[in-house]
Amino acid sequence: QVQLVESGGGVVQPGRSLRLSCAASGFIFRSYGMHWVRQAPGRGLEWVAVISYDGSNEYYADSVKGRFTISRNNPKNTLYLQMNSLRAEDTAVYYCAKDALGGMGGLFDYWGQGTLVTVSS
Amino acid sequence: DIQMTQSPSSLSASVGDRVTITCRASQGMSNYLAWYQQKPGKVPKLLIYAASPLQSGVPSRFSGSGSGTDFTLTISSLQPEDVATYYCQKYNSAPSITFGQGTRLEIK
């Protein structure tokens, strides 16, 4: 069965960096676009970034553009999110999500359990 | 960018009631509209895609409809396990992938 397991969250000071990972299994990882979606405490869902199946294309939400970088290692079945210049408003649970259609369209059929990032001094 | 607005923001209904949640787009869009259910403390779950088809395994009491700017999620007979927050989402449009603000559904 499909499994997505995020790691790397924690408490970080404003302005610092953090790298999230998402280990995928149960499907052909190299064939699917992958996304990061976040949810601030008590708030709704916000799409963050997407990477194509082969890593050749990426898109970002305006709120993280220039600060966050999505990447993937297909032989290791792992998705990453490098987060730089973190702000208090980046505090959220970060989910990795599989694109149901294989591309970058953003229909999410599987989600990880999420990893909490807290940006605080 | 197209904005998605859900109504109501919250509602309370009785078991067995018919419940309808609306999602309105700020401008006309194609039918790349999905609905997700997020139970308290859980991960979001895909219920409906392309405005109306049910994702595999979703109970038939859930249905979706709409086109253009107005879309609806209907639960034909509310069950206790349907307590959750429901989100609509516009997809197939990276980087303009947008969620509605959510509708919290409770049992009266």
CSV table of C-alpha atoms in Angstrom, one decimal:
chain,number,residue,atom,x,y,z
A,1,GLN,CA,0.0,0.0,0.0
A,2,VAL,CA,1.0,3.6,-0.6
A,3,GLN,CA,3.0,5.1,2.3
A,4,LEU,CA,4.4,8.6,2.7
A,5,VAL,CA,6.4,9.3,5.8
A,6,GLU,CA,7.6,12.8,6.5
A,7,SER,CA,10.5,13.7,8.8
A,8,GLY,CA,12.7,16.7,9.7
A,9,GLY,CA,10.2,18.9,11.4
A,10,GLY,CA,11.0,20.7,14.7
A,11,VAL,CA,11.5,24.1,16.4
A,12,VAL,CA,13.6,26.6,14.5
A,13,GLN,CA,14.4,30.2,15.0
A,14,PRO,CA,13.2,32.9,12.6
A,15,GLY,CA,15.7,33.3,9.7
A,16,ARG,CA,17.1,29.8,10.0
A,17,SER,CA,16.7,26.8,7.7
A,18,LEU,CA,15.2,23.4,7.9
A,19,ARG,CA,15.0,20.4,5.5
A,20,LEU,CA,12.0,18.1,5.4
A,21,SER,CA,12.0,14.7,3.9
A,22,CYS,CA,9.3,12.4,2.7
A,23,ALA,CA,10.0,8.7,2.2
A,24,ALA,CA,7.6,7.1,-0.3
A,25,SER,CA,6.8,3.4,-0.8
A,26,GLY,CA,4.0,1.3,-2.3
A,27,PHE,CA,3.9,3.0,-5.7
A,28,ILE,CA,6.3,3.8,-8.6
A,29,PHE,CA,7.6,7.0,-7.1
A,30,ARG,CA,9.6,8.1,-10.2
A,31,SER,CA,6.3,8.2,-12.2
A,32,TYR,CA,4.4,10.8,-10.2
A,33,GLY,CA,4.6,14.4,-9.5
A,34,MET,CA,4.8,15.2,-5.7
A,35,HIS,CA,3.6,18.1,-3.6
A,36,TRP,CA,4.0,19.7,-0.3
A,37,VAL,CA,0.9,21.1,1.4
A,38,ARG,CA,0.9,22.8,4.8
A,39,GLN,CA,-1.7,23.6,7.5
A,40,ALA,CA,-1.0,26.2,10.1
A,41,PRO,CA,-2.4,25.4,13.6
A,42,GLY,CA,-6.2,25.6,13.6
A,43,ARG,CA,-6.2,26.9,10.0
A,44,GLY,CA,-7.0,25.5,6.5
A,45,LEU,CA,-4.9,23.8,3.9
A,46,GLU,CA,-2.3,25.7,1.8
A,47,TRP,CA,-0.5,24.2,-1.2
A,48,VAL,CA,3.2,24.9,-1.0
A,49,ALA,CA,5.1,23.4,-3.9
A,50,VAL,CA,5.2,20.7,-6.6
A,51,ILE,CA,7.9,18.9,-8.5
A,52,SER,CA,7.5,16.9,-11.7
A,53,TYR,CA,8.0,13.1,-11.8
A,54,ASP,CA,11.6,13.5,-13.1
A,55,GLY,CA,12.5,16.7,-11.1
A,56,SER,CA,12.7,18.8,-14.2
A,57,ASN,CA,9.9,21.3,-13.3
A,58,GLU,CA,8.9,22.9,-10.0
A,59,TYR,CA,6.3,25.4,-9.0
A,60,TYR,CA,5.8,27.3,-5.7
A,61,ALA,CA,3.2,29.3,-3.9
A,62,ASP,CA,3.9,33.0,-3.8
A,63,SER,CA,4.2,32.8,0.0
A,64,VAL,CA,7.3,30.6,-0.2
A,65,LYS,CA,8.8,31.5,-3.6
A,66,GLY,CA,12.5,32.3,-3.4
A,67,ARG,CA,12.8,30.8,0.2
A,68,PHE,CA,11.8,27.2,-0.3
A,69,THR,CA,13.1,24.6,-2.7
A,70,ILE,CA,11.5,21.3,-3.6
A,71,SER,CA,13.6,18.4,-4.8
A,72,ARG,CA,13.5,14.6,-5.1
A,73,ASN,CA,15.8,11.6,-5.3
A,74,ASN,CA,14.1,9.0,-7.4
A,75,PRO,CA,16.5,6.1,-6.7
A,76,LYS,CA,15.9,6.7,-3.0
A,77,ASN,CA,12.1,7.3,-3.3
A,78,THR,CA,12.4,10.5,-1.3
A,79,LEU,CA,11.0,13.9,-1.6
A,80,TYR,CA,12.5,17.0,0.0
A,81,LEU,CA,11.6,20.5,1.0
A,82,GLN,CA,14.5,22.9,1.8
A,83,MET,CA,13.1,25.8,3.8
A,84,ASN,CA,15.3,28.9,4.2
A,85,SER,CA,14.7,32.3,5.8
A,86,LEU,CA,11.9,30.8,7.9
A,87,ARG,CA,9.3,33.1,9.3
A,88,ALA,CA,6.8,32.7,12.1
A,89,GLU,CA,4.0,32.4,9.5
A,90,ASP,CA,5.7,29.3,8.2
A,91,THR,CA,4.7,27.5,11.4
A,92,ALA,CA,2.5,24.6,10.2
A,93,VAL,CA,2.1,20.9,9.7
A,94,TYR,CA,3.8,20.0,6.4
A,95,TYR,CA,2.3,17.2,4.4
A,96,CYS,CA,3.8,15.5,1.4
A,97,ALA,CA,1.1,14.4,-1.1
A,98,LYS,CA,1.1,12.2,-4.2
A,99,ASP,CA,-0.4,13.6,-7.4
A,100,ALA,CA,-3.2,11.3,-8.3
A,101,LEU,CA,-2.8,11.9,-12.1
A,102,GLY,CA,0.9,11.6,-12.2
A,103,GLY,CA,1.5,15.1,-13.3
A,104,MET,CA,1.7,18.4,-11.4
A,105,GLY,CA,-2.0,19.3,-11.4
A,106,GLY,CA,-2.5,18.9,-7.7
A,107,LEU,CA,-5.2,16.3,-7.1
A,108,PHE,CA,-4.0,14.5,-4.0
A,109,ASP,CA,-4.9,10.9,-3.5
A,110,TYR,CA,-2.4,10.0,-0.8
A,111,TRP,CA,-1.1,12.1,2.0
A,112,GLY,CA,1.6,11.6,4.6
A,113,GLN,CA,0.9,12.0,8.3
A,114,GLY,CA,2.7,15.3,8.4
A,115,THR,CA,5.6,16.8,10.2
A,116,LEU,CA,5.2,19.9,12.4
A,117,VAL,CA,7.5,22.9,11.8
A,118,THR,CA,7.5,25.6,14.5
A,119,VAL,CA,9.3,28.9,13.8
A,120,SER,CA,9.8,30.7,17.1
A,121,SER,CA,12.6,32.5,18.9
B,1,ASP,CA,-5.8,33.9,-9.5
B,2,ILE,CA,-9.2,32.2,-8.9
B,3,GLN,CA,-10.2,32.3,-5.3
B,4,MET,CA,-12.4,29.6,-3.8
B,5,THR,CA,-15.0,30.5,-1.1
B,6,GLN,CA,-16.9,28.0,0.8
B,7,SER,CA,-20.2,28.4,2.6
B,8,PRO,CA,-21.1,28.0,5.3
B,9,SER,CA,-18.0,28.2,7.4
B,10,SER,CA,-19.5,25.9,9.9
B,11,LEU,CA,-22.8,24.0,10.3
B,12,SER,CA,-24.5,21.8,12.7
B,13,ALA,CA,-27.0,19.1,11.6
B,14,SER,CA,-28.7,16.1,12.9
B,15,VAL,CA,-28.0,12.5,12.1
B,16,GLY,CA,-30.0,11.6,9.0
B,17,ASP,CA,-30.1,15.1,7.7
B,18,ARG,CA,-29.3,16.1,4.1
B,19,VAL,CA,-26.3,18.4,4.2
B,20,THR,CA,-25.1,20.7,1.5
B,21,ILE,CA,-21.8,22.6,1.3
B,22,THR,CA,-21.2,25.2,-1.4
B,23,CYS,CA,-17.9,26.2,-3.0
B,24,ARG,CA,-17.9,29.3,-5.2
B,25,ALA,CA,-15.1,30.2,-7.6
B,26,SER,CA,-14.3,33.9,-8.1
B,27,GLN,CA,-14.5,33.3,-11.9
B,28,GLY,CA,-15.6,30.5,-14.1
B,29,MET,CA,-13.5,27.5,-14.1
B,30,SER,CA,-13.3,24.0,-15.6
B,31,ASN,CA,-14.5,21.1,-13.6
B,32,TYR,CA,-11.1,20.4,-11.9
B,33,LEU,CA,-12.8,20.7,-8.6
B,34,ALA,CA,-12.1,18.3,-5.7
B,35,TRP,CA,-13.5,17.8,-2.2
B,36,TYR,CA,-11.5,16.6,0.8
B,37,GLN,CA,-12.6,15.5,4.2
B,38,GLN,CA,-10.4,16.0,7.2
B,39,LYS,CA,-11.5,14.4,10.4
B,40,PRO,CA,-10.3,16.0,13.7
B,41,GLY,CA,-6.6,15.2,14.2
B,42,LYS,CA,-6.4,13.2,10.9
B,43,VAL,CA,-5.0,13.6,7.4
B,44,PRO,CA,-7.2,15.0,4.6
B,45,LYS,CA,-8.9,12.4,2.5
B,46,LEU,CA,-10.0,12.8,-1.1
B,47,LEU,CA,-13.7,12.3,-1.5
B,48,ILE,CA,-14.6,13.7,-5.0
B,49,TYR,CA,-12.7,14.8,-8.0
B,50,ALA,CA,-13.7,16.4,-11.3
B,51,ALA,CA,-16.6,17.9,-9.4
B,52,SER,CA,-18.7,14.7,-9.2
B,53,PRO,CA,-17.0,11.3,-9.4
B,54,LEU,CA,-16.5,9.6,-6.1
B,55,GLN,CA,-13.0,8.5,-5.1
B,56,SER,CA,-12.8,4.7,-4.7
B,57,GLY,CA,-14.1,3.6,-1.3
B,58,VAL,CA,-16.1,6.8,-0.5
B,59,PRO,CA,-19.6,6.0,0.7
B,60,SER,CA,-22.4,6.7,-1.8
B,61,ARG,CA,-24.1,9.2,0.5
B,62,PHE,CA,-21.5,11.7,-0.6
B,63,SER,CA,-22.1,13.4,-4.0
B,64,GLY,CA,-20.7,16.4,-5.8
B,65,SER,CA,-22.2,18.6,-8.5
B,66,GLY,CA,-21.8,21.9,-10.2
B,67,SER,CA,-20.0,23.7,-12.9
B,68,GLY,CA,-18.7,27.1,-13.9
B,69,THR,CA,-18.5,29.0,-10.6
B,70,ASP,CA,-20.7,27.1,-8.3
B,71,PHE,CA,-20.1,23.6,-6.9
B,72,THR,CA,-21.7,21.6,-4.1
B,73,LEU,CA,-20.9,18.7,-1.8
B,74,THR,CA,-24.0,16.9,-0.5
B,75,ILE,CA,-24.2,14.3,2.2
B,76,SER,CA,-27.6,12.6,1.6
B,77,SER,CA,-28.0,11.2,5.2
B,78,LEU,CA,-25.5,12.5,7.7
B,79,GLN,CA,-23.8,9.9,9.9
B,80,PRO,CA,-21.8,10.5,13.1
B,81,GLU,CA,-18.6,9.5,11.4
B,82,ASP,CA,-19.0,12.4,8.9
B,83,VAL,CA,-18.0,15.0,11.6
B,84,ALA,CA,-15.1,16.7,9.9
B,85,THR,CA,-13.9,19.8,8.1
B,86,TYR,CA,-14.5,19.7,4.4
B,87,TYR,CA,-12.4,21.5,1.8
B,88,CYS,CA,-13.0,22.2,-1.8
B,89,GLN,CA,-9.9,22.6,-4.1
B,90,LYS,CA,-9.2,23.8,-7.5
B,91,TYR,CA,-6.6,21.7,-9.2
B,92,ASN,CA,-4.9,21.0,-12.6
B,93,SER,CA,-3.5,24.5,-12.4
B,94,ALA,CA,-0.1,24.6,-10.8
B,95,PRO,CA,1.0,26.9,-9.4
B,96,SER,CA,-2.6,28.1,-8.9
B,97,ILE,CA,-3.7,25.2,-6.7
B,98,THR,CA,-6.2,26.6,-4.3
B,99,PHE,CA,-8.2,25.4,-1.4
B,100,GLY,CA,-11.4,26.8,0.0
B,101,GLN,CA,-11.2,28.0,3.6
B,102,GLY,CA,-13.0,24.9,4.9
B,103,THR,CA,-16.5,24.1,6.3
B,104,ARG,CA,-16.6,22.5,9.8
B,105,LEU,CA,-19.5,20.0,10.1
B,106,GLU,CA,-20.8,19.0,13.5
B,107,ILE,CA,-23.6,16.8,14.8
B,108,LYS,CA,-26.4,18.6,16.5
